Amino acid sequence: MVALCRVRTCFTTWIVVRLLLAFKMRYTPIFPAPLALLLQSDAPVPSPSSGTSALVEILSNCGPVALAVLAVLAIASVYSWTIIFGKLGSFGKATKQSRRFIRTFRKATRLQEIAAITGDYAPSPMAMVFEEVYEVYKRQTGGYGPPRNLAPLERAAQTASSEAITRLEQRLTWLATIASSATFVGLFGTVMGIIGTFHGLGTAGSATLRAVAPGISEALITTAAGIFVAVPAAMAYNQFTARLRVFASGIDDFSRELLNSLEEIPQRSATAGVQQGLGQVSGPRAMDREV
């Protein structure tokens, strides 16, 4: 009986051990080896510091590659904001002066009156178009009488329109370049930081979170700086491009209006001659914008 009890006890113990081993193998979580290495800590984790102090600490610990990338991005940011503020001023002046010049053009009765004050509206692209067309008109007619050929006047208007738009577009390509390349410059700093981090891990032989975190944070700050530089440049470039399209449309409309006024000069002159021959007094509209 004693032997039978011993056998039964050993068998029960063996069954319990097998069940415990099976339960442990089934429900014990298995972590990937790299994650387990990163989660190891050979020292207590310091308490988190404030955002400003952490950023200053990261910048102070940056390597030469990261500092060079941040310097390039800082220069690009300053230059892009210089272009943005400069274009805001020039576009604002062009819009204001164009509106004033259009009102003056439509109120004037002679082309000489408009040509005499064109210099007062120098920022306006419409004034530039009028000046070029009027110069061609003067070469044709000496400044008096109807134009002999409208084709040169049309070509002058097209050339002046192109020059005016080109003047407004100056340095906008730099905004597009900064917007498209700043993120890649920041990404270059991130890649170099990660490479340096893994190289240091391989040299030190330690793969703890404390060893990896500084290099990763140094790498990511360059990407953040690249995004910070690229987003304002992209937004400003899109806005200025839309305003350029508005300027181009307005210049085309003014060119057609100016050419129509020049084309109507022969009709107004003939009408004025007939009225004078009949002894009639010509009204102000008959000599409207007449040379």
C-alpha atoms as a PDB file:
ATOM      1  CA  MET A   1       0.000   0.000   0.000  1.00  0.00           C
ATOM      2  CA  VAL A   2       2.816   2.374   0.853  1.00  0.00           C
ATOM      3  CA  ALA A   3       4.488   1.730  -2.505  1.00  0.00           C
ATOM      4  CA  LEU A   4       1.201   2.292  -4.319  1.00  0.00           C
ATOM      5  CA  CYS A   5       0.712   5.623  -2.539  1.00  0.00           C
ATOM      6  CA  ARG A   6       4.195   6.731  -3.432  1.00  0.00           C
ATOM      7  CA  VAL A   7       3.639   5.872  -7.099  1.00  0.00           C
ATOM      8  CA  ARG A   8       0.323   7.749  -7.104  1.00  0.00           C
ATOM      9  CA  THR A   9       1.931  10.827  -5.461  1.00  0.00           C
ATOM     10  CA  CYS A  10       4.813  10.865  -7.968  1.00  0.00           C
ATOM     11  CA  PHE A  11       2.418  10.537 -10.896  1.00  0.00           C
ATOM     12  CA  THR A  12       0.210  13.387  -9.596  1.00  0.00           C
ATOM     13  CA  THR A  13       3.253  15.594  -9.059  1.00  0.00           C
ATOM     14  CA  TRP A  14       4.476  14.841 -12.583  1.00  0.00           C
ATOM     15  CA  ILE A  15       1.069  15.760 -14.046  1.00  0.00           C
ATOM     16  CA  VAL A  16       0.967  19.073 -12.140  1.00  0.00           C
ATOM     17  CA  VAL A  17       4.491  19.998 -13.254  1.00  0.00           C
ATOM     18  CA  ARG A  18       3.644  19.222 -16.887  1.00  0.00           C
ATOM     19  CA  LEU A  19       0.512  21.374 -16.710  1.00  0.00           C
ATOM     20  CA  LEU A  20       2.400  24.267 -15.158  1.00  0.00           C
ATOM     21  CA  LEU A  21       5.106  24.069 -17.822  1.00  0.00           C
ATOM     22  CA  ALA A  22       2.506  23.982 -20.590  1.00  0.00           C
ATOM     23  CA  PHE A  23       0.629  26.963 -19.120  1.00  0.00           C
ATOM     24  CA  LYS A  24       3.862  28.970 -18.802  1.00  0.00           C
ATOM     25  CA  MET A  25       4.939  28.243 -22.374  1.00  0.00           C
ATOM     26  CA  ARG A  26       1.491  29.217 -23.672  1.00  0.00           C
ATOM     27  CA  TYR A  27       0.917  32.502 -21.851  1.00  0.00           C
ATOM     28  CA  THR A  28       4.379  33.943 -21.303  1.00  0.00           C
ATOM     29  CA  PRO A  29       4.757  37.001 -23.653  1.00  0.00           C
ATOM     30  CA  ILE A  30       7.692  36.825 -26.042  1.00  0.00           C
ATOM     31  CA  PHE A  31       9.341  40.182 -26.877  1.00  0.00           C
ATOM     32  CA  PRO A  32      11.529  40.804 -29.892  1.00  0.00           C
ATOM     33  CA  ALA A  33      15.179  40.773 -29.049  1.00  0.00           C
ATOM     34  CA  PRO A  34      15.919  44.373 -30.174  1.00  0.00           C
ATOM     35  CA  LEU A  35      13.031  45.752 -28.100  1.00  0.00           C
ATOM     36  CA  ALA A  36      14.154  43.805 -25.058  1.00  0.00           C
ATOM     37  CA  LEU A  37      17.645  45.216 -25.427  1.00  0.00           C
ATOM     38  CA  LEU A  38      16.333  48.765 -25.736  1.00  0.00           C
ATOM     39  CA  LEU A  39      14.119  48.367 -22.683  1.00  0.00           C
ATOM     40  CA  GLN A  40      17.031  47.310 -20.520  1.00  0.00           C
ATOM     41  CA  SER A  41      18.354  50.036 -18.271  1.00  0.00           C
ATOM     42  CA  ASP A  42      21.676  50.071 -16.527  1.00  0.00           C
ATOM     43  CA  ALA A  43      20.808  53.220 -14.529  1.00  0.00           C
ATOM     44  CA  PRO A  44      17.703  54.900 -13.175  1.00  0.00           C
ATOM     45  CA  VAL A  45      15.844  57.076 -15.696  1.00  0.00           C
ATOM     46  CA  PRO A  46      16.045  60.778 -14.822  1.00  0.00           C
ATOM     47  CA  SER A  47      12.886  62.776 -14.340  1.00  0.00           C
ATOM     48  CA  PRO A  48      11.627  64.560 -17.470  1.00  0.00           C
ATOM     49  CA  SER A  49      12.716  68.186 -17.777  1.00  0.00           C
ATOM     50  CA  SER A  50      10.894  71.113 -19.313  1.00  0.00           C
ATOM     51  CA  GLY A  51      10.687  71.530 -23.089  1.00  0.00           C
ATOM     52  CA  THR A  52      12.985  74.572 -23.287  1.00  0.00           C
ATOM     53  CA  SER A  53      15.717  73.113 -21.111  1.00  0.00           C
ATOM     54  CA  ALA A  54      15.525  69.801 -22.962  1.00  0.00           C
ATOM     55  CA  LEU A  55      15.878  71.596 -26.317  1.00  0.00           C
ATOM     56  CA  VAL A  56      18.868  73.569 -25.056  1.00  0.00           C
ATOM     57  CA  GLU A  57      20.443  70.375 -23.761  1.00  0.00           C
ATOM     58  CA  ILE A  58      19.900  68.619 -27.085  1.00  0.00           C
ATOM     59  CA  LEU A  59      21.439  71.519 -29.016  1.00  0.00           C
ATOM     60  CA  SER A  60      24.420  71.621 -26.690  1.00  0.00           C
ATOM     61  CA  ASN A  61      25.027  67.908 -27.244  1.00  0.00           C
ATOM     62  CA  CYS A  62      24.641  67.999 -31.041  1.00  0.00           C
ATOM     63  CA  GLY A  63      27.520  66.807 -33.142  1.00  0.00           C
ATOM     64  CA  PRO A  64      29.239  68.764 -35.946  1.00  0.00           C
ATOM     65  CA  VAL A  65      27.031  67.321 -38.699  1.00  0.00           C
ATOM     66  CA  ALA A  66      23.814  68.240 -36.893  1.00  0.00           C
ATOM     67  CA  LEU A  67      25.128  71.718 -36.087  1.00  0.00           C
ATOM     68  CA  ALA A  68      26.091  72.260 -39.733  1.00  0.00           C
ATOM     69  CA  VAL A  69      22.629  71.160 -40.883  1.00  0.00           C
ATOM     70  CA  LEU A  70      20.935  73.458 -38.354  1.00  0.00           C
ATOM     71  CA  ALA A  71      23.143  76.366 -39.466  1.00  0.00           C
ATOM     72  CA  VAL A  72      22.195  75.810 -43.122  1.00  0.00           C
ATOM     73  CA  LEU A  73      18.518  75.635 -42.199  1.00  0.00           C
ATOM     74  CA  ALA A  74      18.799  78.819 -40.106  1.00  0.00           C
ATOM     75  CA  ILE A  75      20.319  80.707 -43.037  1.00  0.00           C
ATOM     76  CA  ALA A  76      17.616  79.387 -45.368  1.00  0.00           C
ATOM     77  CA  SER A  77      14.918  80.428 -42.903  1.00  0.00           C
ATOM     78  CA  VAL A  78      16.258  83.977 -42.541  1.00  0.00           C
ATOM     79  CA  TYR A  79      16.561  84.350 -46.323  1.00  0.00           C
ATOM     80  CA  SER A  80      13.068  82.991 -46.972  1.00  0.00           C
ATOM     81  CA  TRP A  81      11.504  85.349 -44.436  1.00  0.00           C
ATOM     82  CA  THR A  82      13.428  88.245 -45.996  1.00  0.00           C
ATOM     83  CA  ILE A  83      11.927  87.361 -49.373  1.00  0.00           C
ATOM     84  CA  ILE A  84       8.459  86.956 -47.863  1.00  0.00           C
ATOM     85  CA  PHE A  85       8.451  90.385 -46.196  1.00  0.00           C
ATOM     86  CA  GLY A  86       9.999  92.011 -49.262  1.00  0.00           C
ATOM     87  CA  LYS A  87       7.387  90.520 -51.587  1.00  0.00           C
ATOM     88  CA  LEU A  88       4.560  91.503 -49.268  1.00  0.00           C
ATOM     89  CA  GLY A  89       5.723  95.103 -49.509  1.00  0.00           C
ATOM     90  CA  SER A  90       6.337  95.120 -53.269  1.00  0.00           C
ATOM     91  CA  PHE A  91       3.074  93.343 -54.085  1.00  0.00           C
ATOM     92  CA  GLY A  92       1.149  95.717 -51.838  1.00  0.00           C
ATOM     93  CA  LYS A  93       2.689  98.769 -53.527  1.00  0.00           C
ATOM     94  CA  ALA A  94       2.058  97.325 -56.993  1.00  0.00           C
ATOM     95  CA  THR A  95      -1.592  96.677 -56.182  1.00  0.00           C
ATOM     96  CA  LYS A  96      -2.169 100.141 -54.721  1.00  0.00           C
ATOM     97  CA  GLN A  97      -0.363 102.020 -57.484  1.00  0.00           C
ATOM     98  CA  SER A  98      -2.068  99.965 -60.199  1.00  0.00           C
ATOM     99  CA  ARG A  99      -5.502 100.912 -58.896  1.00  0.00           C
ATOM    100  CA  ARG A 100      -4.540 104.588 -58.801  1.00  0.00           C
ATOM    101  CA  PHE A 101      -3.045 104.459 -62.288  1.00  0.00           C
ATOM    102  CA  ILE A 102      -6.135 102.803 -63.762  1.00  0.00           C
ATOM    103  CA  ARG A 103      -8.329 105.541 -62.297  1.00  0.00           C
ATOM    104  CA  THR A 104      -6.000 108.236 -63.671  1.00  0.00           C
ATOM    105  CA  PHE A 105      -5.889 106.579 -67.094  1.00  0.00           C
ATOM    106  CA  ARG A 106      -9.663 106.426 -67.391  1.00  0.00           C
ATOM    107  CA  LYS A 107     -10.139 110.033 -66.289  1.00  0.00           C
ATOM    108  CA  ALA A 108      -7.469 111.533 -68.579  1.00  0.00           C
ATOM    109  CA  THR A 109      -8.423 113.127 -71.925  1.00  0.00           C
ATOM    110  CA  ARG A 110      -4.998 113.018 -73.632  1.00  0.00           C
ATOM    111  CA  LEU A 111      -2.212 110.474 -73.760  1.00  0.00           C
ATOM    112  CA  GLN A 112       0.389 113.176 -73.042  1.00  0.00           C
ATOM    113  CA  GLU A 113      -1.250 113.843 -69.701  1.00  0.00           C
ATOM    114  CA  ILE A 114      -0.866 110.216 -68.695  1.00  0.00           C
ATOM    115  CA  ALA A 115       2.703 109.964 -70.021  1.00  0.00           C
ATOM    116  CA  ALA A 116       3.728 113.019 -67.989  1.00  0.00           C
ATOM    117  CA  ILE A 117       2.775 111.384 -64.683  1.00  0.00           C
ATOM    118  CA  THR A 118       3.726 107.757 -65.419  1.00  0.00           C
ATOM    119  CA  GLY A 119       6.833 108.092 -63.249  1.00  0.00           C
ATOM    120  CA  ASP A 120       4.647 108.674 -60.205  1.00  0.00           C
ATOM    121  CA  TYR A 121       3.297 105.129 -60.564  1.00  0.00           C
ATOM    122  CA  ALA A 122       6.608 103.303 -61.019  1.00  0.00           C
ATOM    123  CA  PRO A 123       5.692 100.252 -58.866  1.00  0.00           C
ATOM    124  CA  SER A 124       2.623  99.614 -61.048  1.00  0.00           C
ATOM    125  CA  PRO A 125       3.061  97.049 -63.858  1.00  0.00           C
ATOM    126  CA  MET A 126       0.270  98.818 -65.778  1.00  0.00           C
ATOM    127  CA  ALA A 127       2.311 102.034 -65.806  1.00  0.00           C
ATOM    128  CA  MET A 128       5.238 100.086 -67.194  1.00  0.00           C
ATOM    129  CA  VAL A 129       3.082  98.681 -69.996  1.00  0.00           C
ATOM    130  CA  PHE A 130       1.710 102.123 -70.852  1.00  0.00           C
ATOM    131  CA  GLU A 131       5.192 103.644 -70.946  1.00  0.00           C
ATOM    132  CA  GLU A 132       6.513 101.009 -73.359  1.00  0.00           C
ATOM    133  CA  VAL A 133       3.492 101.235 -75.653  1.00  0.00           C
ATOM    134  CA  TYR A 134       3.577 105.033 -75.649  1.00  0.00           C
ATOM    135  CA  GLU A 135       7.272 105.031 -76.604  1.00  0.00           C
ATOM    136  CA  VAL A 136       6.511 102.864 -79.635  1.00  0.00           C
ATOM    137  CA  TYR A 137       3.583 105.104 -80.497  1.00  0.00           C
ATOM    138  CA  LYS A 138       5.801 108.189 -80.352  1.00  0.00           C
ATOM    139  CA  ARG A 139       8.348 106.588 -82.678  1.00  0.00           C
ATOM    140  CA  GLN A 140       5.568 105.888 -85.175  1.00  0.00           C
ATOM    141  CA  THR A 141       3.736 109.187 -85.116  1.00  0.00           C
ATOM    142  CA  GLY A 142       5.975 111.640 -83.282  1.00  0.00           C
ATOM    143  CA  GLY A 143       3.383 111.830 -80.530  1.00  0.00           C
ATOM    144  CA  TYR A 144       0.523 113.145 -82.686  1.00  0.00           C
ATOM    145  CA  GLY A 145      -2.111 111.562 -84.844  1.00  0.00           C
ATOM    146  CA  PRO A 146      -3.374 108.027 -85.193  1.00  0.00           C
ATOM    147  CA  PRO A 147      -0.904 105.072 -85.105  1.00  0.00           C
ATOM    148  CA  ARG A 148       0.137 103.776 -88.500  1.00  0.00           C
ATOM    149  CA  ASN A 149       0.428 100.141 -87.420  1.00  0.00           C
ATOM    150  CA  LEU A 150      -1.015  98.489 -84.330  1.00  0.00           C
ATOM    151  CA  ALA A 151       1.092  95.298 -84.586  1.00  0.00           C
ATOM    152  CA  PRO A 152       4.240  96.909 -83.080  1.00  0.00           C
ATOM    153  CA  LEU A 153       2.119  98.348 -80.300  1.00  0.00           C
ATOM    154  CA  GLU A 154       0.715  94.897 -79.513  1.00  0.00           C
ATOM    155  CA  ARG A 155       4.211  93.404 -79.442  1.00  0.00           C
ATOM    156  CA  ALA A 156       5.389  96.210 -77.159  1.00  0.00           C
ATOM    157  CA  ALA A 157       2.462  95.561 -74.817  1.00  0.00           C
ATOM    158  CA  GLN A 158       3.247  91.829 -74.686  1.00  0.00           C
ATOM    159  CA  THR A 159       6.947  92.474 -74.053  1.00  0.00           C
ATOM    160  CA  ALA A 160       6.211  94.995 -71.315  1.00  0.00           C
ATOM    161  CA  SER A 161       3.710  92.606 -69.693  1.00  0.00           C
ATOM    162  CA  SER A 162       6.310  89.839 -69.649  1.00  0.00           C
ATOM    163  CA  GLU A 163       8.937  92.158 -68.177  1.00  0.00           C
ATOM    164  CA  ALA A 164       6.532  93.377 -65.492  1.00  0.00           C
ATOM    165  CA  ILE A 165       5.640  89.838 -64.425  1.00  0.00           C
ATOM    166  CA  THR A 166       9.304  88.830 -64.459  1.00  0.00           C
ATOM    167  CA  ARG A 167      10.120  91.762 -62.199  1.00  0.00           C
ATOM    168  CA  LEU A 168       7.424  90.675 -59.750  1.00  0.00           C
ATOM    169  CA  GLU A 169       8.664  87.065 -59.872  1.00  0.00           C
ATOM    170  CA  GLN A 170      12.206  87.921 -58.807  1.00  0.00           C
ATOM    171  CA  ARG A 171      13.545  85.651 -56.031  1.00  0.00           C
ATOM    172  CA  LEU A 172      10.328  83.642 -55.841  1.00  0.00           C
ATOM    173  CA  THR A 173      12.216  80.626 -57.170  1.00  0.00           C
ATOM    174  CA  TRP A 174      14.303  80.720 -53.994  1.00  0.00           C
ATOM    175  CA  LEU A 175      11.141  80.241 -51.955  1.00  0.00           C
ATOM    176  CA  ALA A 176      10.241  77.197 -54.042  1.00  0.00           C
ATOM    177  CA  THR A 177      13.777  75.826 -53.659  1.00  0.00           C
ATOM    178  CA  ILE A 178      13.792  76.288 -49.883  1.00  0.00           C
ATOM    179  CA  ALA A 179      10.306  74.796 -49.548  1.00  0.00           C
ATOM    180  CA  SER A 180      11.240  71.677 -51.505  1.00  0.00           C
ATOM    181  CA  SER A 181      14.755  71.083 -50.168  1.00  0.00           C
ATOM    182  CA  ALA A 182      14.642  72.108 -46.484  1.00  0.00           C
ATOM    183  CA  THR A 183      12.936  68.881 -45.415  1.00  0.00           C
ATOM    184  CA  PHE A 184      15.554  66.811 -47.237  1.00  0.00           C
ATOM    185  CA  VAL A 185      18.371  68.769 -45.605  1.00  0.00           C
ATOM    186  CA  GLY A 186      16.801  68.053 -42.222  1.00  0.00           C
ATOM    187  CA  LEU A 187      16.352  64.407 -43.163  1.00  0.00           C
ATOM    188  CA  PHE A 188      20.043  64.238 -44.056  1.00  0.00           C
ATOM    189  CA  GLY A 189      20.889  65.374 -40.538  1.00  0.00           C
ATOM    190  CA  THR A 190      18.506  62.748 -39.131  1.00  0.00           C
ATOM    191  CA  VAL A 191      20.079  59.950 -41.154  1.00  0.00           C
ATOM    192  CA  MET A 192      23.588  60.984 -40.147  1.00  0.00           C
ATOM    193  CA  GLY A 193      22.528  61.170 -36.491  1.00  0.00           C
ATOM    194  CA  ILE A 194      21.042  57.665 -36.585  1.00  0.00           C
ATOM    195  CA  ILE A 195      24.169  56.333 -38.280  1.00  0.00           C
ATOM    196  CA  GLY A 196      26.320  57.892 -35.573  1.00  0.00           C
ATOM    197  CA  THR A 197      24.062  56.462 -32.866  1.00  0.00           C
ATOM    198  CA  PHE A 198      24.277  52.882 -34.131  1.00  0.00           C
ATOM    199  CA  HIS A 199      28.001  53.223 -34.689  1.00  0.00           C
ATOM    200  CA  GLY A 200      28.387  54.292 -31.069  1.00  0.00           C
ATOM    201  CA  LEU A 201      26.265  51.351 -29.927  1.00  0.00           C
ATOM    202  CA  GLY A 202      28.447  48.965 -31.837  1.00  0.00           C
ATOM    203  CA  THR A 203      31.608  50.479 -30.391  1.00  0.00           C
ATOM    204  CA  ALA A 204      30.360  50.583 -26.798  1.00  0.00           C
ATOM    205  CA  GLY A 205      28.676  47.187 -26.952  1.00  0.00           C
ATOM    206  CA  SER A 206      25.646  48.478 -25.031  1.00  0.00           C
ATOM    207  CA  ALA A 207      22.130  48.667 -26.467  1.00  0.00           C
ATOM    208  CA  THR A 208      20.175  50.218 -23.617  1.00  0.00           C
ATOM    209  CA  LEU A 209      17.585  52.985 -23.903  1.00  0.00           C
ATOM    210  CA  ARG A 210      19.915  55.380 -22.079  1.00  0.00           C
ATOM    211  CA  ALA A 211      22.561  54.852 -24.732  1.00  0.00           C
ATOM    212  CA  VAL A 212      20.191  55.207 -27.712  1.00  0.00           C
ATOM    213  CA  ALA A 213      17.967  58.139 -26.666  1.00  0.00           C
ATOM    214  CA  PRO A 214      20.465  61.066 -27.001  1.00  0.00           C
ATOM    215  CA  GLY A 215      21.455  60.142 -30.530  1.00  0.00           C
ATOM    216  CA  ILE A 216      17.860  59.653 -31.667  1.00  0.00           C
ATOM    217  CA  SER A 217      16.766  62.997 -30.199  1.00  0.00           C
ATOM    218  CA  GLU A 218      19.708  64.731 -31.878  1.00  0.00           C
ATOM    219  CA  ALA A 219      18.736  63.126 -35.169  1.00  0.00           C
ATOM    220  CA  LEU A 220      15.059  64.081 -34.953  1.00  0.00           C
ATOM    221  CA  ILE A 221      15.646  67.754 -34.143  1.00  0.00           C
ATOM    222  CA  THR A 222      17.121  68.371 -37.598  1.00  0.00           C
ATOM    223  CA  THR A 223      13.981  66.960 -39.252  1.00  0.00           C
ATOM    224  CA  ALA A 224      11.821  69.231 -37.097  1.00  0.00           C
ATOM    225  CA  ALA A 225      13.948  72.211 -38.081  1.00  0.00           C
ATOM    226  CA  GLY A 226      13.626  71.302 -41.767  1.00  0.00           C
ATOM    227  CA  ILE A 227       9.827  71.182 -41.511  1.00  0.00           C
ATOM    228  CA  PHE A 228       9.807  74.493 -39.632  1.00  0.00           C
ATOM    229  CA  VAL A 229      11.745  76.127 -42.493  1.00  0.00           C
ATOM    230  CA  ALA A 230       9.895  74.473 -45.385  1.00  0.00           C
ATOM    231  CA  VAL A 231       6.254  75.058 -44.384  1.00  0.00           C
ATOM    232  CA  PRO A 232       6.265  78.917 -44.334  1.00  0.00           C
ATOM    233  CA  ALA A 233       8.251  79.029 -47.584  1.00  0.00           C
ATOM    234  CA  ALA A 234       5.790  76.714 -49.329  1.00  0.00           C
ATOM    235  CA  MET A 235       2.745  78.636 -48.089  1.00  0.00           C
ATOM    236  CA  ALA A 236       4.225  81.995 -49.128  1.00  0.00           C
ATOM    237  CA  TYR A 237       5.223  80.690 -52.557  1.00  0.00           C
ATOM    238  CA  ASN A 238       1.699  79.432 -53.238  1.00  0.00           C
ATOM    239  CA  GLN A 239       0.147  82.724 -52.142  1.00  0.00           C
ATOM    240  CA  PHE A 240       2.526  84.840 -54.222  1.00  0.00           C
ATOM    241  CA  THR A 241       1.989  82.623 -57.262  1.00  0.00           C
ATOM    242  CA  ALA A 242      -1.760  83.131 -56.980  1.00  0.00           C
ATOM    243  CA  ARG A 243      -1.306  86.894 -56.747  1.00  0.00           C
ATOM    244  CA  LEU A 244       0.964  86.828 -59.791  1.00  0.00           C
ATOM    245  CA  ARG A 245      -1.826  85.227 -61.788  1.00  0.00           C
ATOM    246  CA  VAL A 246      -4.119  88.064 -60.720  1.00  0.00           C
ATOM    247  CA  PHE A 247      -1.506  90.611 -61.808  1.00  0.00           C
ATOM    248  CA  ALA A 248      -1.062  88.891 -65.175  1.00  0.00           C
ATOM    249  CA  SER A 249      -4.807  88.931 -65.797  1.00  0.00           C
ATOM    250  CA  GLY A 250      -5.045  92.621 -64.874  1.00  0.00           C
ATOM    251  CA  ILE A 251      -2.113  93.527 -67.128  1.00  0.00           C
ATOM    252  CA  ASP A 252      -3.683  91.711 -70.072  1.00  0.00           C
ATOM    253  CA  ASP A 253      -6.985  93.540 -69.541  1.00  0.00           C
ATOM    254  CA  PHE A 254      -5.233  96.900 -69.348  1.00  0.00           C
ATOM    255  CA  SER A 255      -3.186  96.163 -72.482  1.00  0.00           C
ATOM    256  CA  ARG A 256      -6.355  95.452 -74.437  1.00  0.00           C
ATOM    257  CA  GLU A 257      -7.973  98.603 -73.096  1.00  0.00           C
ATOM    258  CA  LEU A 258      -4.946 100.712 -74.054  1.00  0.00           C
ATOM    259  CA  LEU A 259      -4.737  99.234 -77.552  1.00  0.00           C
ATOM    260  CA  ASN A 260      -8.457  99.795 -78.056  1.00  0.00           C
ATOM    261  CA  SER A 261      -8.006 103.441 -77.075  1.00  0.00           C
ATOM    262  CA  LEU A 262      -5.194 103.838 -79.598  1.00  0.00           C
ATOM    263  CA  GLU A 263      -7.206 102.078 -82.270  1.00  0.00           C
ATOM    264  CA  GLU A 264     -10.120 104.480 -81.759  1.00  0.00           C
ATOM    265  CA  ILE A 265      -7.978 107.571 -82.373  1.00  0.00           C
ATOM    266  CA  PRO A 266      -8.567 107.606 -86.189  1.00  0.00           C
ATOM    267  CA  GLN A 267     -12.342 107.375 -85.719  1.00  0.00           C
ATOM    268  CA  ARG A 268     -12.396 110.194 -83.164  1.00  0.00           C
ATOM    269  CA  SER A 269     -10.139 112.365 -85.343  1.00  0.00           C
ATOM    270  CA  ALA A 270     -12.337 111.839 -88.404  1.00  0.00           C
ATOM    271  CA  THR A 271     -15.467 112.556 -86.396  1.00  0.00           C
ATOM    272  CA  ALA A 272     -13.916 115.737 -85.004  1.00  0.00           C
ATOM    273  CA  GLY A 273     -12.925 116.885 -88.536  1.00  0.00           C
ATOM    274  CA  VAL A 274     -16.421 116.364 -89.893  1.00  0.00           C
ATOM    275  CA  GLN A 275     -17.950 118.246 -86.992  1.00  0.00           C
ATOM    276  CA  GLN A 276     -15.529 121.141 -87.417  1.00  0.00           C
ATOM    277  CA  GLY A 277     -16.255 121.256 -91.164  1.00  0.00           C
ATOM    278  CA  LEU A 278     -19.970 121.506 -90.427  1.00  0.00           C
ATOM    279  CA  GLY A 279     -19.339 124.281 -87.949  1.00  0.00           C
ATOM    280  CA  GLN A 280     -20.361 122.184 -84.965  1.00  0.00           C
ATOM    281  CA  VAL A 281     -18.695 122.267 -81.581  1.00  0.00           C
ATOM    282  CA  SER A 282     -17.249 118.892 -80.645  1.00  0.00           C
ATOM    283  CA  GLY A 283     -18.180 117.591 -77.246  1.00  0.00           C
ATOM    284  CA  PRO A 284     -15.655 116.421 -74.663  1.00  0.00           C
ATOM    285  CA  ARG A 285     -16.239 112.740 -75.446  1.00  0.00           C
ATOM    286  CA  ALA A 286     -15.297 113.264 -79.092  1.00  0.00           C
ATOM    287  CA  MET A 287     -11.769 114.234 -78.113  1.00  0.00           C
ATOM    288  CA  ASP A 288     -11.569 111.765 -75.229  1.00  0.00           C
ATOM    289  CA  ARG A 289      -7.967 110.622 -74.713  1.00  0.00           C
ATOM    290  CA  GLU A 290      -7.021 112.198 -78.037  1.00  0.00           C
ATOM    291  CA  VAL A 291      -3.420 113.095 -78.713  1.00  0.00           C
END
